[in-house]
Each structure stands twice: as C-alpha cells, then as structure tokens.
Amino acid sequence: MFTGFTDETVDFMWGIRFNNERTWFEAHKETYLTQFYQPMRELGDELYDFIRDKRPDAGLIRKVSRIYRDARRLHGRGPYKESLWFSVEQPSEMWTAHPTFWFELMPEGWSYGMGYYMAKPLTMAKLRARMDRDPKPMEKLTRALNGQTEFVLETADYKKPRSQPASDLLAPWYRAKSFAICHNDKLTEELFSREVVDRLKTGFTFLLPYYDYFVTLDGDPDPRDA
C-alpha cells in the first residue's frame, strides 16, 4: 500500500538531474528502487484498482515508466530520466492511440490528468465530426470543465481550426492537434502521505466521463469517407 514519497525521493530526483551518469546511479540504485520506483508502483497499483473497479469492462492496464532512456534517443542527454510516471490505459501497439490516465512526479513538482500524449490526426478528425453531428454532449463536458479549478485543458494547436466550430464554447477542441486535461502542481505536502491518493481518486472520478467520451472515438466512422 502506498504510504507516501519521502525526502529521499526528492533528493534522488535532483541528484540524477545533476549527476546523470552510470556511476552515480549505481551508487544510489537502492534509493531509487525503494524510495522512488516502489512507491510509484504502489501508487499506480492503487489507482489502477480504483479506476478498474469503476470501469471493469474497459480492459485497462497499468504501466510504470522506466528510468532508463532509450539509448537511440539520448540526443546529448544522460542515460536516465529524472521523473517517473504511471499510466492507466487500454493496451495498444501504438501507446499514443488511446486516452490515458496518468500521474507524474518530477524534481520541481507533479502532475496528473487524462488525455493523449500525441493523438492521431484521425482521432481528432473523428472528434470534430462527432461534435458537428451532436455538439451537446461535449458542450456539457466543457461547461463542467470550465466550472471547476482542479484541471485545465492543455492543447497542442493547429495555427487555424481544421473546421468551423459547432459553437464558440467548443472552439478550443477544434483547434487542437492533441490535448490533455491536467493538473500541475509544486511538490506539495500531500505527496508525502496518503492524502495524495484521495486527491487522485477524486480527480480521476471527475475525469471518467471525459474518458468515456474519448475512448469510443475509434469506433466512429472515418469522416474522410463521408
């Protein structure tokens, strides 16, 4: 059971940022395993169980990131990441294909939410076509999102909307190439206790109707065939 991250967790993240080399990592590997990876896995397992119980037929899996960077993509950086995350999502050969719940811990802070890292263009085209056909469900979701303070909509945008928005309220979705509904925070005290578990459960519960809406987009007709 997750009991909280520790000061050693934070010290390790800052340590690997400034000592991103194998010698330092190997000397502090036990700290990484016990104070960073294991708590992240325990937190991921607990939130996975929580979401799975609410959506037992969704076929969800839990993933915890590796600290090792892909050697083919170092681009002058060290071999280790300075953050870890867990995700809850449907399995897919393309890990960007489905909407995903996530939590990430970094040296400066943490974030959690639901969305796509890099949505497929076809997924976003299907979203726009669905809003064109019936804008009311997404308008309801957007009003709920705009009416709370925990999450914000973050988008990677086209320079121009790909089509005319069904309503002004939905305009941000029509500009988006990809998106996430997320919360970003500094290293708050709740991370060091079970308080963060309750916050994540409350947040993910709010996000479930959004997940339900987006996860069915793959089954929509291809708008290019219209």
CSV table of C-alpha atoms in Angstrom, one decimal:
chain,number,residue,atom,x,y,z
A,1,MET,CA,0.0,0.0,0.0
A,2,PHE,CA,1.2,3.5,-0.9
A,3,THR,CA,2.3,5.4,2.2
A,4,GLY,CA,3.8,8.5,0.6
A,5,PHE,CA,7.0,9.6,-1.2
A,6,THR,CA,9.9,10.7,1.0
A,7,ASP,CA,12.6,13.4,1.2
A,8,GLU,CA,14.9,10.7,-0.2
A,9,THR,CA,12.7,10.5,-3.3
A,10,VAL,CA,13.2,14.2,-3.9
A,11,ASP,CA,16.9,14.1,-3.2
A,12,PHE,CA,17.3,11.3,-5.7
A,13,MET,CA,15.4,13.2,-8.5
A,14,TRP,CA,17.6,16.2,-8.0
A,15,GLY,CA,20.7,14.0,-7.7
A,16,ILE,CA,20.1,12.3,-11.0
A,17,ARG,CA,19.5,15.7,-12.7
A,18,PHE,CA,22.9,16.9,-11.8
A,19,ASN,CA,24.7,13.5,-11.8
A,20,ASN,CA,23.2,11.8,-14.8
A,21,GLU,CA,25.8,9.1,-15.2
A,22,ARG,CA,26.0,5.4,-14.5
A,23,THR,CA,28.5,5.6,-11.6
A,24,TRP,CA,26.2,7.9,-9.6
A,25,PHE,CA,23.1,5.9,-10.4
A,26,GLU,CA,24.6,2.6,-9.5
A,27,ALA,CA,25.8,4.1,-6.1
A,28,HIS,CA,22.2,5.3,-5.4
A,29,LYS,CA,20.2,2.5,-7.1
A,30,GLU,CA,18.8,1.1,-3.9
A,31,THR,CA,17.4,4.6,-3.0
A,32,TYR,CA,15.9,4.7,-6.5
A,33,LEU,CA,14.2,1.3,-6.1
A,34,THR,CA,12.9,1.7,-2.5
A,35,GLN,CA,12.1,5.5,-2.4
A,36,PHE,CA,11.1,6.3,-6.0
A,37,TYR,CA,10.2,3.3,-8.1
A,38,GLN,CA,8.5,1.2,-5.5
A,39,PRO,CA,6.2,4.0,-4.1
A,40,MET,CA,5.3,4.9,-7.7
A,41,ARG,CA,4.4,1.4,-8.4
A,42,GLU,CA,2.3,1.1,-5.2
A,43,LEU,CA,0.5,4.3,-6.0
A,44,GLY,CA,-0.1,3.2,-9.6
A,45,ASP,CA,-1.5,-0.2,-8.4
A,46,GLU,CA,-3.9,1.5,-6.0
A,47,LEU,CA,-5.2,4.0,-8.6
A,48,TYR,CA,-5.4,1.2,-11.2
A,49,ASP,CA,-7.6,-0.9,-8.9
A,50,PHE,CA,-9.7,2.2,-8.2
A,51,ILE,CA,-10.3,3.0,-11.9
A,52,ARG,CA,-10.7,-0.6,-13.0
A,53,ASP,CA,-13.4,-1.1,-10.4
A,54,LYS,CA,-15.3,1.8,-11.9
A,55,ARG,CA,-14.8,0.6,-15.4
A,56,PRO,CA,-14.4,-3.2,-15.1
A,57,ASP,CA,-15.1,-3.9,-18.8
A,58,ALA,CA,-12.7,-1.3,-20.2
A,59,GLY,CA,-9.7,-3.8,-20.4
A,60,LEU,CA,-7.4,-1.4,-18.7
A,61,ILE,CA,-3.7,-2.0,-17.8
A,62,ARG,CA,-1.3,-0.2,-15.5
A,63,LYS,CA,2.2,0.9,-16.6
A,64,VAL,CA,5.1,2.4,-14.7
A,65,SER,CA,7.8,4.2,-16.7
A,66,ARG,CA,11.4,3.1,-16.7
A,67,ILE,CA,14.1,5.4,-15.5
A,68,TYR,CA,16.4,4.3,-18.4
A,69,ARG,CA,16.2,6.5,-21.5
A,70,ASP,CA,16.1,4.8,-24.9
A,71,ALA,CA,19.8,4.8,-26.0
A,72,ARG,CA,18.7,5.7,-29.5
A,73,ARG,CA,17.1,8.9,-28.3
A,74,LEU,CA,19.6,10.4,-25.9
A,75,HIS,CA,20.3,13.5,-28.0
A,76,GLY,CA,23.1,14.5,-25.8
A,77,ARG,CA,21.2,13.9,-22.6
A,78,GLY,CA,22.3,11.5,-19.8
A,79,PRO,CA,21.1,7.8,-19.8
A,80,TYR,CA,18.5,8.3,-17.0
A,81,LYS,CA,15.2,10.2,-16.7
A,82,GLU,CA,14.7,12.5,-13.7
A,83,SER,CA,11.0,11.8,-13.4
A,84,LEU,CA,8.7,8.7,-13.2
A,85,TRP,CA,5.1,8.3,-14.1
A,86,PHE,CA,2.4,5.6,-14.1
A,87,SER,CA,-0.5,5.4,-16.5
A,88,VAL,CA,-3.8,3.5,-16.7
A,89,GLU,CA,-5.0,2.9,-20.2
A,90,GLN,CA,-6.1,0.3,-22.7
A,91,PRO,CA,-3.3,-1.8,-24.3
A,92,SER,CA,-2.3,-0.8,-27.7
A,93,GLU,CA,0.6,-1.3,-30.1
A,94,MET,CA,0.7,2.5,-30.5
A,95,TRP,CA,0.9,3.9,-27.0
A,96,THR,CA,-0.5,7.2,-28.2
A,97,ALA,CA,-3.6,5.7,-29.7
A,98,HIS,CA,-5.9,5.8,-26.6
A,99,PRO,CA,-6.8,8.3,-24.0
A,100,THR,CA,-4.7,7.7,-20.8
A,101,PHE,CA,-4.9,8.5,-17.1
A,102,TRP,CA,-1.5,9.4,-15.7
A,103,PHE,CA,0.4,10.7,-12.7
A,104,GLU,CA,4.0,12.0,-13.0
A,105,LEU,CA,6.5,13.1,-10.3
A,106,MET,CA,9.3,15.4,-11.2
A,107,PRO,CA,12.0,17.3,-9.3
A,108,GLU,CA,10.1,20.5,-9.3
A,109,GLY,CA,6.6,19.2,-8.9
A,110,TRP,CA,3.9,16.7,-10.1
A,111,SER,CA,1.0,16.4,-12.5
A,112,TYR,CA,-1.9,14.2,-13.2
A,113,GLY,CA,-4.8,14.0,-15.6
A,114,MET,CA,-6.2,12.3,-18.6
A,115,GLY,CA,-5.7,12.8,-22.3
A,116,TYR,CA,-3.4,12.0,-25.2
A,117,TYR,CA,0.3,12.4,-25.5
A,118,MET,CA,0.1,12.7,-29.2
A,119,ALA,CA,-3.4,12.0,-30.6
A,120,LYS,CA,-3.6,10.6,-34.1
A,121,PRO,CA,-4.9,13.1,-36.7
A,122,LEU,CA,-7.8,10.7,-37.5
A,123,THR,CA,-8.8,10.6,-33.8
A,124,MET,CA,-9.1,14.4,-33.7
A,125,ALA,CA,-10.9,14.4,-37.0
A,126,LYS,CA,-13.4,12.0,-35.6
A,127,LEU,CA,-13.8,14.2,-32.5
A,128,ARG,CA,-14.6,17.2,-34.7
A,129,ALA,CA,-17.0,15.2,-36.8
A,130,ARG,CA,-18.8,13.9,-33.6
A,131,MET,CA,-19.1,17.5,-32.3
A,132,ASP,CA,-20.5,18.6,-35.7
A,133,ARG,CA,-23.1,15.8,-35.5
A,134,ASP,CA,-24.1,16.4,-31.9
A,135,PRO,CA,-22.4,19.2,-30.0
A,136,LYS,CA,-24.5,19.0,-26.8
A,137,PRO,CA,-22.6,16.2,-25.0
A,138,MET,CA,-19.2,17.9,-25.5
A,139,GLU,CA,-20.7,21.3,-24.6
A,140,LYS,CA,-21.9,19.8,-21.3
A,141,LEU,CA,-18.5,18.3,-20.6
A,142,THR,CA,-16.8,21.6,-21.5
A,143,ARG,CA,-19.0,23.6,-19.2
A,144,ALA,CA,-18.2,21.3,-16.4
A,145,LEU,CA,-14.5,21.6,-17.1
A,146,ASN,CA,-14.7,25.4,-17.2
A,147,GLY,CA,-16.7,25.4,-13.9
A,148,GLN,CA,-14.0,23.8,-11.7
A,149,THR,CA,-10.5,24.7,-10.7
A,150,GLU,CA,-8.6,21.4,-10.4
A,151,PHE,CA,-8.0,20.8,-14.1
A,152,VAL,CA,-7.2,22.8,-17.1
A,153,LEU,CA,-7.3,21.9,-20.8
A,154,GLU,CA,-3.9,21.9,-22.4
A,155,THR,CA,-3.7,21.6,-26.2
A,156,ALA,CA,-1.2,21.5,-29.0
A,157,ASP,CA,-2.9,23.6,-31.6
A,158,TYR,CA,-3.1,24.0,-35.3
A,159,LYS,CA,-2.5,27.5,-36.5
A,160,LYS,CA,-6.1,27.6,-37.7
A,161,PRO,CA,-9.1,25.5,-36.8
A,162,ARG,CA,-9.5,22.5,-39.1
A,163,SER,CA,-13.2,23.3,-39.5
A,164,GLN,CA,-15.8,25.7,-38.3
A,165,PRO,CA,-16.6,25.1,-34.6
A,166,ALA,CA,-20.1,23.9,-33.8
A,167,SER,CA,-20.2,26.6,-31.1
A,168,ASP,CA,-17.9,29.2,-29.6
A,169,LEU,CA,-17.7,27.0,-26.4
A,170,LEU,CA,-16.2,24.2,-28.4
A,171,ALA,CA,-13.7,26.3,-30.3
A,172,PRO,CA,-10.6,25.1,-28.3
A,173,TRP,CA,-11.3,21.5,-29.3
A,174,TYR,CA,-11.5,22.3,-33.0
A,175,ARG,CA,-8.0,23.9,-32.9
A,176,ALA,CA,-6.4,21.0,-31.0
A,177,LYS,CA,-3.9,18.6,-32.6
A,178,SER,CA,-3.7,16.8,-29.3
A,179,PHE,CA,-4.8,17.6,-25.7
A,180,ALA,CA,-4.7,16.7,-22.1
A,181,ILE,CA,-7.0,17.6,-19.2
A,182,CYS,CA,-4.5,18.0,-16.4
A,183,HIS,CA,-3.4,19.5,-13.1
A,184,ASN,CA,0.1,20.7,-12.5
A,185,ASP,CA,1.5,21.5,-9.0
A,186,LYS,CA,4.6,22.0,-7.0
A,187,LEU,CA,5.9,19.5,-4.5
A,188,THR,CA,3.1,19.7,-2.1
A,189,GLU,CA,3.0,18.1,1.4
A,190,GLU,CA,0.3,15.6,0.4
A,191,LEU,CA,2.8,13.7,-1.8
A,192,PHE,CA,4.5,12.6,1.4
A,193,SER,CA,1.4,10.9,2.8
A,194,ARG,CA,-1.7,9.1,1.7
A,195,GLU,CA,-3.5,12.4,1.1
A,196,VAL,CA,-2.5,12.4,-2.5
A,197,VAL,CA,-4.3,9.1,-3.0
A,198,ASP,CA,-7.7,10.7,-2.1
A,199,ARG,CA,-6.9,13.7,-4.3
A,200,LEU,CA,-6.1,11.5,-7.3
A,201,LYS,CA,-9.2,9.3,-6.8
A,202,THR,CA,-11.4,12.5,-6.7
A,203,GLY,CA,-9.7,13.9,-9.8
A,204,PHE,CA,-9.9,10.7,-11.8
A,205,THR,CA,-13.6,10.3,-10.9
A,206,PHE,CA,-14.2,13.7,-12.3
A,207,LEU,CA,-12.3,12.7,-15.5
A,208,LEU,CA,-14.1,9.4,-16.1
A,209,PRO,CA,-17.0,10.9,-18.2
A,210,TYR,CA,-14.4,12.6,-20.4
A,211,TYR,CA,-12.5,9.3,-20.8
A,212,ASP,CA,-15.8,7.6,-21.7
A,213,TYR,CA,-16.4,10.1,-24.4
A,214,PHE,CA,-13.0,10.0,-26.0
A,215,VAL,CA,-12.3,6.3,-25.7
A,216,THR,CA,-15.2,5.5,-28.0
A,217,LEU,CA,-13.9,7.7,-30.8
A,218,ASP,CA,-12.1,4.8,-32.5
A,219,GLY,CA,-15.4,3.3,-33.3
A,220,ASP,CA,-16.8,6.3,-35.1
A,221,PRO,CA,-16.9,6.3,-38.9
A,222,ASP,CA,-14.0,7.8,-40.7
A,223,PRO,CA,-15.0,11.4,-41.7
A,224,ARG,CA,-12.8,11.2,-44.8
A,225,ASP,CA,-15.3,8.6,-46.2
A,226,ALA,CA,-18.3,11.0,-45.9
